[in-house]
PDB file of C-alpha atoms in Angstrom:
ATOM      1  CA  MET G  19      -0.963 -24.770  -6.199  1.00 69.00           C
ATOM      2  CA  SER G  20      -3.846 -24.181  -8.616  1.00 80.00           C
ATOM      3  CA  PRO G  21      -3.275 -22.512 -12.041  1.00 84.00           C
ATOM      4  CA  ARG G  22      -5.431 -19.605 -10.865  1.00 84.00           C
ATOM      5  CA  HIS G  23      -3.270 -19.097  -7.770  1.00 80.00           C
ATOM      6  CA  VAL G  24      -0.110 -19.184  -9.925  1.00 82.00           C
ATOM      7  CA  LEU G  25      -1.639 -16.583 -12.251  1.00 87.00           C
ATOM      8  CA  LEU G  26      -2.675 -14.350  -9.338  1.00 82.00           C
ATOM      9  CA  GLN G  27       0.856 -14.545  -7.922  1.00 81.00           C
ATOM     10  CA  GLN G  28       2.272 -13.579 -11.318  1.00 86.00           C
ATOM     11  CA  ILE G  29      -0.103 -10.619 -11.549  1.00 86.00           C
ATOM     12  CA  GLY G  30       0.900  -9.520  -8.058  1.00 80.00           C
ATOM     13  CA  THR G  31       4.581  -9.734  -8.976  1.00 81.00           C
ATOM     14  CA  ASP G  32       4.022  -7.777 -12.192  1.00 87.00           C
ATOM     15  CA  ILE G  33       2.123  -5.058 -10.321  1.00 84.00           C
ATOM     16  CA  VAL G  34       5.013  -4.644  -7.874  1.00 78.00           C
ATOM     17  CA  ARG G  35       7.488  -4.479 -10.763  1.00 84.00           C
ATOM     18  CA  PHE G  36       5.308  -1.924 -12.529  1.00 87.00           C
ATOM     19  CA  GLN G  37       5.233   0.197  -9.370  1.00 82.00           C
ATOM     20  CA  ASP G  38       9.019  -0.064  -9.067  1.00 79.00           C
ATOM     21  CA  ALA G  39       9.461   0.954 -12.706  1.00 86.00           C
ATOM     22  CA  SER G  40       7.093   3.911 -12.209  1.00 86.00           C
ATOM     23  CA  ALA G  41       9.044   4.989  -9.129  1.00 82.00           C
ATOM     24  CA  ASP G  42      12.305   4.745 -11.092  1.00 84.00           C
ATOM     25  CA  PHE G  43      10.829   6.845 -13.893  1.00 89.00           C
ATOM     26  CA  ASP G  44       9.575   9.497 -11.452  1.00 86.00           C
ATOM     27  CA  ALA G  45      12.984   9.544  -9.754  1.00 84.00           C
ATOM     28  CA  ALA G  46      14.685  10.099 -13.111  1.00 88.00           C
ATOM     29  CA  VAL G  47      12.277  12.940 -13.960  1.00 88.00           C
ATOM     30  CA  GLY G  48      12.934  14.431 -10.535  1.00 86.00           C
ATOM     31  CA  GLU G  49      16.663  14.344 -11.209  1.00 87.00           C
ATOM     32  CA  VAL G  50      16.241  16.065 -14.576  1.00 88.00           C
ATOM     33  CA  LEU G  51      14.004  18.811 -13.169  1.00 87.00           C
ATOM     34  CA  ALA G  52      15.758  18.955  -9.769  1.00 86.00           C
ATOM     35  CA  LEU G  53      12.428  18.456  -7.997  1.00 85.00           C
ATOM     36  CA  GLY G  54      11.110  16.219  -5.241  1.00 84.00           C
ATOM     37  CA  ARG G  55       8.102  13.899  -5.420  1.00 82.00           C
ATOM     38  CA  ALA G  56       5.670  16.438  -3.944  1.00 84.00           C
ATOM     39  CA  GLU G  57       6.659  19.011  -6.566  1.00 88.00           C
ATOM     40  CA  LEU G  58       6.246  16.448  -9.386  1.00 89.00           C
ATOM     41  CA  VAL G  59       2.767  15.589  -8.110  1.00 87.00           C
ATOM     42  CA  CYS G  60       1.923  19.296  -8.086  1.00 90.00           C
ATOM     43  CA  LEU G  61       3.045  19.699 -11.714  1.00 91.00           C
ATOM     44  CA  ALA G  62       0.964  16.692 -12.750  1.00 90.00           C
ATOM     45  CA  GLN G  63      -2.102  18.092 -10.970  1.00 89.00           C
ATOM     46  CA  LEU G  64      -1.736  21.436 -12.690  1.00 91.00           C
ATOM     47  CA  HIS G  65      -1.082  19.807 -16.070  1.00 91.00           C
ATOM     48  CA  PHE G  66      -4.150  17.577 -16.014  1.00 89.00           C
ATOM     49  CA  GLY G  67      -6.456  19.650 -13.820  1.00 90.00           C
ATOM     50  CA  GLY G  68      -5.554  23.188 -14.793  1.00 91.00           C
ATOM     51  CA  PRO G  69      -4.863  26.151 -12.443  1.00 91.00           C
ATOM     52  CA  ALA G  70      -5.540  25.363  -8.788  1.00 90.00           C
ATOM     53  CA  PRO G  71      -6.110  27.453  -5.637  1.00 89.00           C
ATOM     54  CA  MET G  72      -3.114  27.661  -3.357  1.00 85.00           C
ATOM     55  CA  SER G  73      -5.136  25.808  -0.727  1.00 82.00           C
ATOM     56  CA  ALA G  74      -5.387  22.791  -3.063  1.00 81.00           C
ATOM     57  CA  VAL G  75      -1.638  22.442  -3.591  1.00 80.00           C
ATOM     58  CA  ALA G  76      -0.325  19.063  -2.441  1.00 68.00           C
ATOM     59  CA  ARG G  77       0.968  19.009   1.116  1.00 70.00           C
ATOM     60  CA  GLY G  78       4.739  19.307   1.330  1.00 75.00           C
ATOM     61  CA  THR G  79       5.075  21.073  -2.023  1.00 84.00           C
ATOM     62  CA  ASP G  80       7.799  23.734  -2.122  1.00 86.00           C
ATOM     63  CA  VAL G  81       5.918  26.316  -4.211  1.00 88.00           C
ATOM     64  CA  GLU G  82       8.720  28.858  -3.977  1.00 88.00           C
ATOM     65  CA  ARG G  83      11.134  26.324  -5.434  1.00 87.00           C
ATOM     66  CA  LEU G  84       8.769  25.691  -8.350  1.00 90.00           C
ATOM     67  CA  GLU G  85       8.482  29.419  -8.944  1.00 91.00           C
ATOM     68  CA  LEU G  86      12.233  29.986  -8.857  1.00 89.00           C
ATOM     69  CA  ALA G  87      12.695  27.168 -11.368  1.00 90.00           C
ATOM     70  CA  GLY G  88      10.167  28.841 -13.682  1.00 92.00           C
ATOM     71  CA  TYR G  89       7.664  25.955 -13.605  1.00 93.00           C
ATOM     72  CA  VAL G  90       4.717  27.770 -11.982  1.00 93.00           C
ATOM     73  CA  ARG G  91       3.488  31.274 -11.285  1.00 93.00           C
ATOM     74  CA  ARG G  92       0.917  32.710  -8.907  1.00 91.00           C
ATOM     75  CA  GLU G  93      -1.915  34.827 -10.164  1.00 91.00           C
ATOM     76  CA  ALA G  94      -4.920  36.556  -8.670  1.00 88.00           C
ATOM     77  CA  ALA G  95      -8.176  34.622  -8.605  1.00 83.00           C
ATOM     78  CA  ARG G  96     -11.578  34.891  -6.990  1.00 81.00           C
ATOM     79  CA  GLY G  97     -11.163  34.140  -3.310  1.00 76.00           C
ATOM     80  CA  GLY G  98      -7.374  34.412  -3.275  1.00 82.00           C
ATOM     81  CA  ARG G  99      -4.378  33.310  -5.301  1.00 86.00           C
ATOM     82  CA  ARG G 100      -4.021  30.318  -7.588  1.00 91.00           C
ATOM     83  CA  LEU G 101      -1.101  28.417  -9.073  1.00 91.00           C
ATOM     84  CA  VAL G 102      -0.658  28.220 -12.850  1.00 93.00           C
ATOM     85  CA  LEU G 103       1.675  26.039 -14.932  1.00 93.00           C
ATOM     86  CA  THR G 104       4.093  27.968 -17.161  1.00 94.00           C
ATOM     87  CA  GLU G 105       4.830  27.242 -20.822  1.00 94.00           C
ATOM     88  CA  HIS G 106       8.364  26.349 -19.742  1.00 93.00           C
ATOM     89  CA  ALA G 107       6.956  23.594 -17.550  1.00 92.00           C
ATOM     90  CA  ARG G 108       4.620  22.372 -20.299  1.00 93.00           C
ATOM     91  CA  GLU G 109       7.562  22.013 -22.673  1.00 94.00           C
ATOM     92  CA  TRP G 110       9.425  19.905 -20.126  1.00 93.00           C
ATOM     93  CA  ILE G 111       6.338  17.791 -19.451  1.00 92.00           C
ATOM     94  CA  GLU G 112       5.939  17.102 -23.170  1.00 93.00           C
ATOM     95  CA  THR G 113       9.629  16.228 -23.484  1.00 93.00           C
ATOM     96  CA  LEU G 114       9.749  13.923 -20.449  1.00 92.00           C
ATOM     97  CA  TRP G 115       6.260  12.437 -20.197  1.00 91.00           C
ATOM     98  CA  GLY G 116       5.134  12.741 -23.831  1.00 91.00           C
ATOM     99  CA  PRO G 117       6.908   9.624 -25.220  1.00 93.00           C
ATOM    100  CA  LEU G 118       5.674   7.549 -22.274  1.00 91.00           C
ATOM    101  CA  SER G 119       2.107   8.682 -22.927  1.00 91.00           C
ATOM    102  CA  VAL G 120       2.407   7.806 -26.627  1.00 93.00           C
ATOM    103  CA  ASP G 121       3.691   4.310 -25.842  1.00 94.00           C
ATOM    104  CA  GLY G 122       0.931   3.827 -23.299  1.00 92.00           C
ATOM    105  CA  MET G 123      -1.743   4.757 -25.818  1.00 93.00           C
ATOM    106  CA  ARG G 124      -0.160   2.385 -28.341  1.00 94.00           C
ATOM    107  CA  LEU G 125      -0.415  -0.461 -25.826  1.00 93.00           C
ATOM    108  CA  MET G 126      -4.141   0.171 -25.431  1.00 93.00           C
ATOM    109  CA  GLU G 127      -4.960   0.469 -29.137  1.00 94.00           C
ATOM    110  CA  PRO G 128      -5.733  -3.267 -29.592  1.00 94.00           C
ATOM    111  CA  LEU G 129      -8.203  -3.218 -26.693  1.00 93.00           C
ATOM    112  CA  SER G 130     -11.906  -2.902 -27.396  1.00 94.00           C
ATOM    113  CA  ASP G 131     -14.127  -0.406 -25.585  1.00 93.00           C
ATOM    114  CA  ALA G 132     -15.404  -3.267 -23.434  1.00 93.00           C
ATOM    115  CA  ASP G 133     -11.832  -4.242 -22.537  1.00 92.00           C
ATOM    116  CA  LEU G 134     -11.016  -0.658 -21.617  1.00 93.00           C
ATOM    117  CA  LYS G 135     -14.073  -0.479 -19.366  1.00 93.00           C
ATOM    118  CA  VAL G 136     -12.857  -3.595 -17.537  1.00 92.00           C
ATOM    119  CA  VAL G 137      -9.383  -2.090 -17.101  1.00 90.00           C
ATOM    120  CA  ALA G 138     -10.808   1.235 -15.922  1.00 91.00           C
ATOM    121  CA  GLY G 139     -13.123  -0.497 -13.463  1.00 92.00           C
ATOM    122  CA  PHE G 140     -10.302  -2.641 -12.103  1.00 91.00           C
ATOM    123  CA  LEU G 141      -8.021   0.374 -11.596  1.00 89.00           C
ATOM    124  CA  THR G 142     -10.775   2.277  -9.786  1.00 90.00           C
ATOM    125  CA  ALA G 143     -11.484  -0.668  -7.497  1.00 90.00           C
ATOM    126  CA  ALA G 144      -7.758  -1.325  -6.931  1.00 88.00           C
ATOM    127  CA  ARG G 145      -7.183   2.299  -5.953  1.00 86.00           C
ATOM    128  CA  ALA G 146     -10.027   2.095  -3.432  1.00 88.00           C
ATOM    129  CA  VAL G 147      -8.476  -1.058  -1.949  1.00 85.00           C
ATOM    130  CA  GLN G 148      -5.080   0.645  -1.629  1.00 83.00           C
ATOM    131  CA  GLU G 149      -6.610   3.704   0.015  1.00 84.00           C
ATOM    132  CA  ARG G 150      -8.526   1.527   2.474  1.00 84.00           C
ATOM    133  CA  HIS G 151      -5.448  -0.425   3.465  1.00 78.00           C
ATOM    134  CA  ALA G 152      -3.300   2.707   3.656  1.00 76.00           C
ATOM    135  CA  SER G 153      -5.844   4.039   6.160  1.00 78.00           C
ATOM    136  CA  ARG G 154      -5.736   0.749   8.052  1.00 73.00           C
ATOM    137  CA  LEU G 155      -1.943   0.816   8.284  1.00 68.00           C
ATOM    138  CA  SER G 156      -1.854   4.458   9.350  1.00 68.00           C
ATOM    139  CA  LYS G 157      -4.017   3.547  12.345  1.00 66.00           C
ATOM    140  CA  LEU G 158      -1.240   1.262  13.559  1.00 60.00           C
ATOM    141  CA  LEU G 159       0.844   4.360  14.194  1.00 56.00           C
ATOM    142  CA  ASP G 160      -1.689   5.381  16.843  1.00 54.00           C
ATOM    143  CA  THR G 161      -1.595   2.024  18.633  1.00 51.00           C
ATOM    144  CA  PRO G 162      -1.527   2.398  22.440  1.00 48.00           C
ATOM    145  CA  GLY G 163       0.780  -0.589  22.874  1.00 48.00           C
ATOM    146  CA  GLY G 164       3.923   1.497  22.510  1.00 47.00           C
ATOM    147  CA  SER G 165       3.020   4.113  25.104  1.00 48.00           C
ATOM    148  CA  PRO G 166       5.626   5.543  27.526  1.00 49.00           C
ATOM    149  CA  ALA G 167       3.984   3.545  30.325  1.00 50.00           C
ATOM    150  CA  ALA G 168       4.470   0.333  28.354  1.00 49.00           C
ATOM    151  CA  ARG G 169       8.124   1.172  27.743  1.00 45.00           C
ATOM    152  CA  ARG G 170       8.661   1.764  31.449  1.00 46.00           C
ATOM    153  CA  ARG G 171       7.339  -1.753  32.019  1.00 54.00           C
ATOM    154  CA  GLY G 172       9.792  -3.109  29.467  1.00 62.00           C
ATOM    155  CA  GLY G 173       7.641  -2.842  26.334  1.00 81.00           C
ATOM    156  CA  LEU G 174       8.533  -1.585  22.866  1.00 88.00           C
ATOM    157  CA  SER G 175       8.556   2.055  21.854  1.00 85.00           C
ATOM    158  CA  ALA G 176       5.649   3.209  19.665  1.00 85.00           C
ATOM    159  CA  ALA G 177       7.976   3.568  16.675  1.00 85.00           C
ATOM    160  CA  ALA G 178       9.470   0.090  17.102  1.00 88.00           C
ATOM    161  CA  LEU G 179       6.061  -1.511  17.571  1.00 90.00           C
ATOM    162  CA  SER G 180       4.743   0.237  14.461  1.00 88.00           C
ATOM    163  CA  ARG G 181       7.709  -0.958  12.399  1.00 90.00           C
ATOM    164  CA  VAL G 182       7.069  -4.529  13.508  1.00 92.00           C
ATOM    165  CA  GLN G 183       3.318  -4.338  12.830  1.00 90.00           C
ATOM    166  CA  LEU G 184       3.786  -2.772   9.417  1.00 90.00           C
ATOM    167  CA  PHE G 185       6.318  -5.456   8.495  1.00 91.00           C
ATOM    168  CA  VAL G 186       3.849  -8.166   9.500  1.00 92.00           C
ATOM    169  CA  GLU G 187       1.050  -6.581   7.450  1.00 90.00           C
ATOM    170  CA  ALA G 188       3.281  -6.412   4.385  1.00 89.00           C
ATOM    171  CA  HIS G 189       4.523 -10.011   4.605  1.00 90.00           C
ATOM    172  CA  LEU G 190       1.533 -12.078   5.759  1.00 90.00           C
ATOM    173  CA  ALA G 191       1.664 -14.184   2.599  1.00 88.00           C
ATOM    174  CA  ARG G 192       4.990 -15.765   3.543  1.00 90.00           C
ATOM    175  CA  ARG G 193       6.684 -17.251   6.580  1.00 90.00           C
ATOM    176  CA  ILE G 194       7.641 -14.558   9.090  1.00 92.00           C
ATOM    177  CA  ARG G 195      10.528 -15.357  11.430  1.00 92.00           C
ATOM    178  CA  VAL G 196      10.794 -13.850  14.902  1.00 93.00           C
ATOM    179  CA  GLY G 197      14.343 -12.807  14.062  1.00 92.00           C
ATOM    180  CA  GLU G 198      13.030 -10.595  11.248  1.00 92.00           C
ATOM    181  CA  LEU G 199      10.648  -8.875  13.654  1.00 93.00           C
ATOM    182  CA  ALA G 200      13.331  -8.471  16.307  1.00 92.00           C
ATOM    183  CA  LYS G 201      15.555  -6.801  13.714  1.00 91.00           C
ATOM    184  CA  ARG G 202      12.860  -4.156  13.107  1.00 90.00           C
ATOM    185  CA  SER G 203      12.850  -3.349  16.814  1.00 88.00           C
ATOM    186  CA  GLY G 204      16.630  -3.208  17.197  1.00 88.00           C
ATOM    187  CA  LEU G 205      16.557  -5.866  19.955  1.00 89.00           C
ATOM    188  CA  SER G 206      17.753  -9.438  20.305  1.00 89.00           C
ATOM    189  CA  VAL G 207      15.144 -12.152  19.765  1.00 89.00           C
ATOM    190  CA  PHE G 208      14.996 -12.829  23.513  1.00 88.00           C
ATOM    191  CA  TYR G 209      14.431  -9.220  24.582  1.00 90.00           C
ATOM    192  CA  PHE G 210      12.156  -8.498  21.635  1.00 91.00           C
ATOM    193  CA  THR G 211       9.841 -11.415  22.446  1.00 91.00           C
ATOM    194  CA  ARG G 212       9.499 -10.273  26.038  1.00 91.00           C
ATOM    195  CA  ALA G 213       9.030  -6.593  25.109  1.00 91.00           C
ATOM    196  CA  PHE G 214       6.492  -7.409  22.389  1.00 92.00           C
ATOM    197  CA  ARG G 215       4.400  -9.439  24.798  1.00 91.00           C
ATOM    198  CA  GLN G 216       4.580  -6.620  27.326  1.00 90.00           C
ATOM    199  CA  SER G 217       3.300  -4.158  24.724  1.00 90.00           C
ATOM    200  CA  THR G 218       0.599  -6.268  23.074  1.00 89.00           C
ATOM    201  CA  GLY G 219      -0.329  -8.955  25.567  1.00 89.00           C
ATOM    202  CA  MET G 220       0.563 -11.752  23.138  1.00 90.00           C
ATOM    203  CA  THR G 221       3.603 -13.463  21.663  1.00 92.00           C
ATOM    204  CA  PRO G 222       4.883 -12.431  18.222  1.00 92.00           C
ATOM    205  CA  HIS G 223       3.731 -15.782  16.813  1.00 92.00           C
ATOM    206  CA  ALA G 224       0.226 -15.349  18.207  1.00 91.00           C
ATOM    207  CA  PHE G 225       0.055 -11.818  16.821  1.00 93.00           C
ATOM    208  CA  VAL G 226       1.056 -12.982  13.330  1.00 93.00           C
ATOM    209  CA  GLN G 227      -1.535 -15.770  13.433  1.00 92.00           C
ATOM    210  CA  GLN G 228      -4.207 -13.332  14.573  1.00 92.00           C
ATOM    211  CA  ARG G 229      -3.394 -10.967  11.726  1.00 93.00           C
ATOM    212  CA  ARG G 230      -3.513 -13.848   9.230  1.00 92.00           C
ATOM    213  CA  VAL G 231      -6.957 -14.814  10.483  1.00 92.00           C
ATOM    214  CA  GLU G 232      -8.225 -11.221  10.367  1.00 91.00           C
ATOM    215  CA  ARG G 233      -6.953 -10.785   6.805  1.00 91.00           C
ATOM    216  CA  ALA G 234      -8.550 -14.100   5.852  1.00 91.00           C
ATOM    217  CA  ARG G 235     -11.907 -12.927   7.259  1.00 89.00           C
ATOM    218  CA  GLU G 236     -11.760  -9.970   4.888  1.00 87.00           C
ATOM    219  CA  LEU G 237     -11.076 -12.256   1.918  1.00 88.00           C
ATOM    220  CA  LEU G 238     -13.876 -14.688   2.839  1.00 87.00           C
ATOM    221  CA  SER G 239     -16.438 -12.134   1.693  1.00 83.00           C
ATOM    222  CA  HIS G 240     -15.170 -12.572  -1.886  1.00 81.00           C
ATOM    223  CA  PRO G 241     -16.776 -15.782  -3.265  1.00 79.00           C
ATOM    224  CA  ALA G 242     -14.332 -15.909  -6.188  1.00 78.00           C
ATOM    225  CA  HIS G 243     -11.531 -16.968  -3.803  1.00 81.00           C
ATOM    226  CA  SER G 244     -11.493 -20.610  -2.732  1.00 88.00           C
ATOM    227  CA  LEU G 245     -10.720 -21.450   0.899  1.00 90.00           C
ATOM    228  CA  GLY G 246      -7.457 -23.046  -0.178  1.00 88.00           C
ATOM    229  CA  ASP G 247      -6.365 -19.950  -2.102  1.00 89.00           C
ATOM    230  CA  ILE G 248      -7.271 -17.693   0.823  1.00 91.00           C
ATOM    231  CA  GLY G 249      -5.247 -19.815   3.215  1.00 90.00           C
ATOM    232  CA  LEU G 250      -2.199 -19.648   0.956  1.00 90.00           C
ATOM    233  CA  ALA G 251      -2.669 -15.901   0.377  1.00 89.00           C
ATOM    234  CA  VAL G 252      -2.405 -15.177   4.101  1.00 90.00           C
ATOM    235  CA  GLY G 253       0.527 -17.470   4.768  1.00 90.00           C
ATOM    236  CA  PHE G 254      -0.875 -20.813   5.886  1.00 89.00           C
ATOM    237  CA  SER G 255       0.860 -23.895   4.525  1.00 86.00           C
ATOM    238  CA  SER G 256      -2.352 -25.749   3.677  1.00 87.00           C
ATOM    239  CA  GLN G 257      -6.133 -25.481   3.885  1.00 87.00           C
ATOM    240  CA  SER G 258      -6.192 -27.802   6.904  1.00 89.00           C
ATOM    241  CA  HIS G 259      -3.649 -25.644   8.720  1.00 89.00           C
ATOM    242  CA  PHE G 260      -5.691 -22.582   7.815  1.00 89.00           C
ATOM    243  CA  THR G 261      -8.889 -24.171   9.151  1.00 90.00           C
ATOM    244  CA  THR G 262      -7.240 -25.337  12.387  1.00 90.00           C
ATOM    245  CA  VAL G 263      -5.768 -21.933  13.282  1.00 90.00           C
ATOM    246  CA  PHE G 264      -8.863 -20.041  12.133  1.00 90.00           C
ATOM    247  CA  ARG G 265     -11.111 -22.173  14.339  1.00 90.00           C
ATOM    248  CA  ARG G 266      -8.758 -21.823  17.309  1.00 88.00           C
ATOM    249  CA  VAL G 267      -8.779 -18.014  17.025  1.00 87.00           C
ATOM    250  CA  THR G 268     -12.446 -17.430  16.133  1.00 87.00           C
ATOM    251  CA  GLY G 269     -14.194 -20.561  17.393  1.00 89.00           C
ATOM    252  CA  LEU G 270     -15.612 -21.128  13.891  1.00 89.00           C
ATOM    253  CA  THR G 271     -14.327 -22.624  10.656  1.00 89.00           C
ATOM    254  CA  PRO G 272     -13.680 -20.500   7.545  1.00 89.00           C
ATOM    255  CA  ALA G 273     -16.521 -22.321   5.771  1.00 89.00           C
ATOM    256  CA  VAL G 274     -19.015 -21.248   8.452  1.00 89.00           C
ATOM    257  CA  ILE G 275     -17.849 -17.637   8.267  1.00 87.00           C
ATOM    258  CA  ARG G 276     -18.105 -17.710   4.471  1.00 86.00           C
ATOM    259  CA  ARG G 277     -21.693 -18.928   4.606  1.00 84.00           C
ATOM    260  CA  SER G 278     -22.573 -16.172   7.062  1.00 80.00           C
ATOM    261  CA  VAL G 279     -21.234 -13.414   4.794  1.00 69.00           C
ATOM    262  CA  ALA G 280     -22.322 -14.898   1.465  1.00 62.00           C
ATOM    263  CA  PRO G 281     -24.811 -12.774  -0.528  1.00 59.00           C
ATOM    264  CA  ARG G 282     -28.385 -13.969  -0.170  1.00 52.00           C
TER     265      ARG G 282
END
């Protein structure tokens, strides 16, 4: 494993831990304020963006609950009503989020303007990547493989198939056992394998390999990633294994695909 690959793995691990820590912090704030995630998002939007039309309030937000708690109020505005943050809410925000903001600013003090531009650019690009993949995963929920007709023929339900597909997407970088997939469907390995093939037209193993190849094709457009690193990133044990499976699925080698998508 190259030093770069080790570093990228460490960054990936740290990002996941950062997300977990952020979720823990938000959960603690929610406990203190007796609010759910949607309500916390609404408070943050009002704090940073100012008063907002009722139509712009985050979906799932219990506005009445926020009003009863004294965190927001409705007021007349051009074109309808808008939601405004109360001073009571601002005091709580300063108490709960203020120290975190101060520590965050202290962390960034040693960074130059050029460094900050790199960080800002990375975060913008990373958010776009997350949004794109969130959209990709949401489309799996509309897959036709789990239709009632498929279930009558012995296939998986739409919900079970989606759970399996989402699990595969989230774990392509490591070995995926059929038993893990069967567990997501609530079936034994034997019945799951048969039902999965009925729903998708392929075995679980073939599906995982296909998804690895499709993910690899996306990564091949980034010249900074070597073929070996891409193979490891999508779960192949070696570059030769990656090349063999890729050629079997697409009819071409990864190197040929890379040359075809390389900037000219």
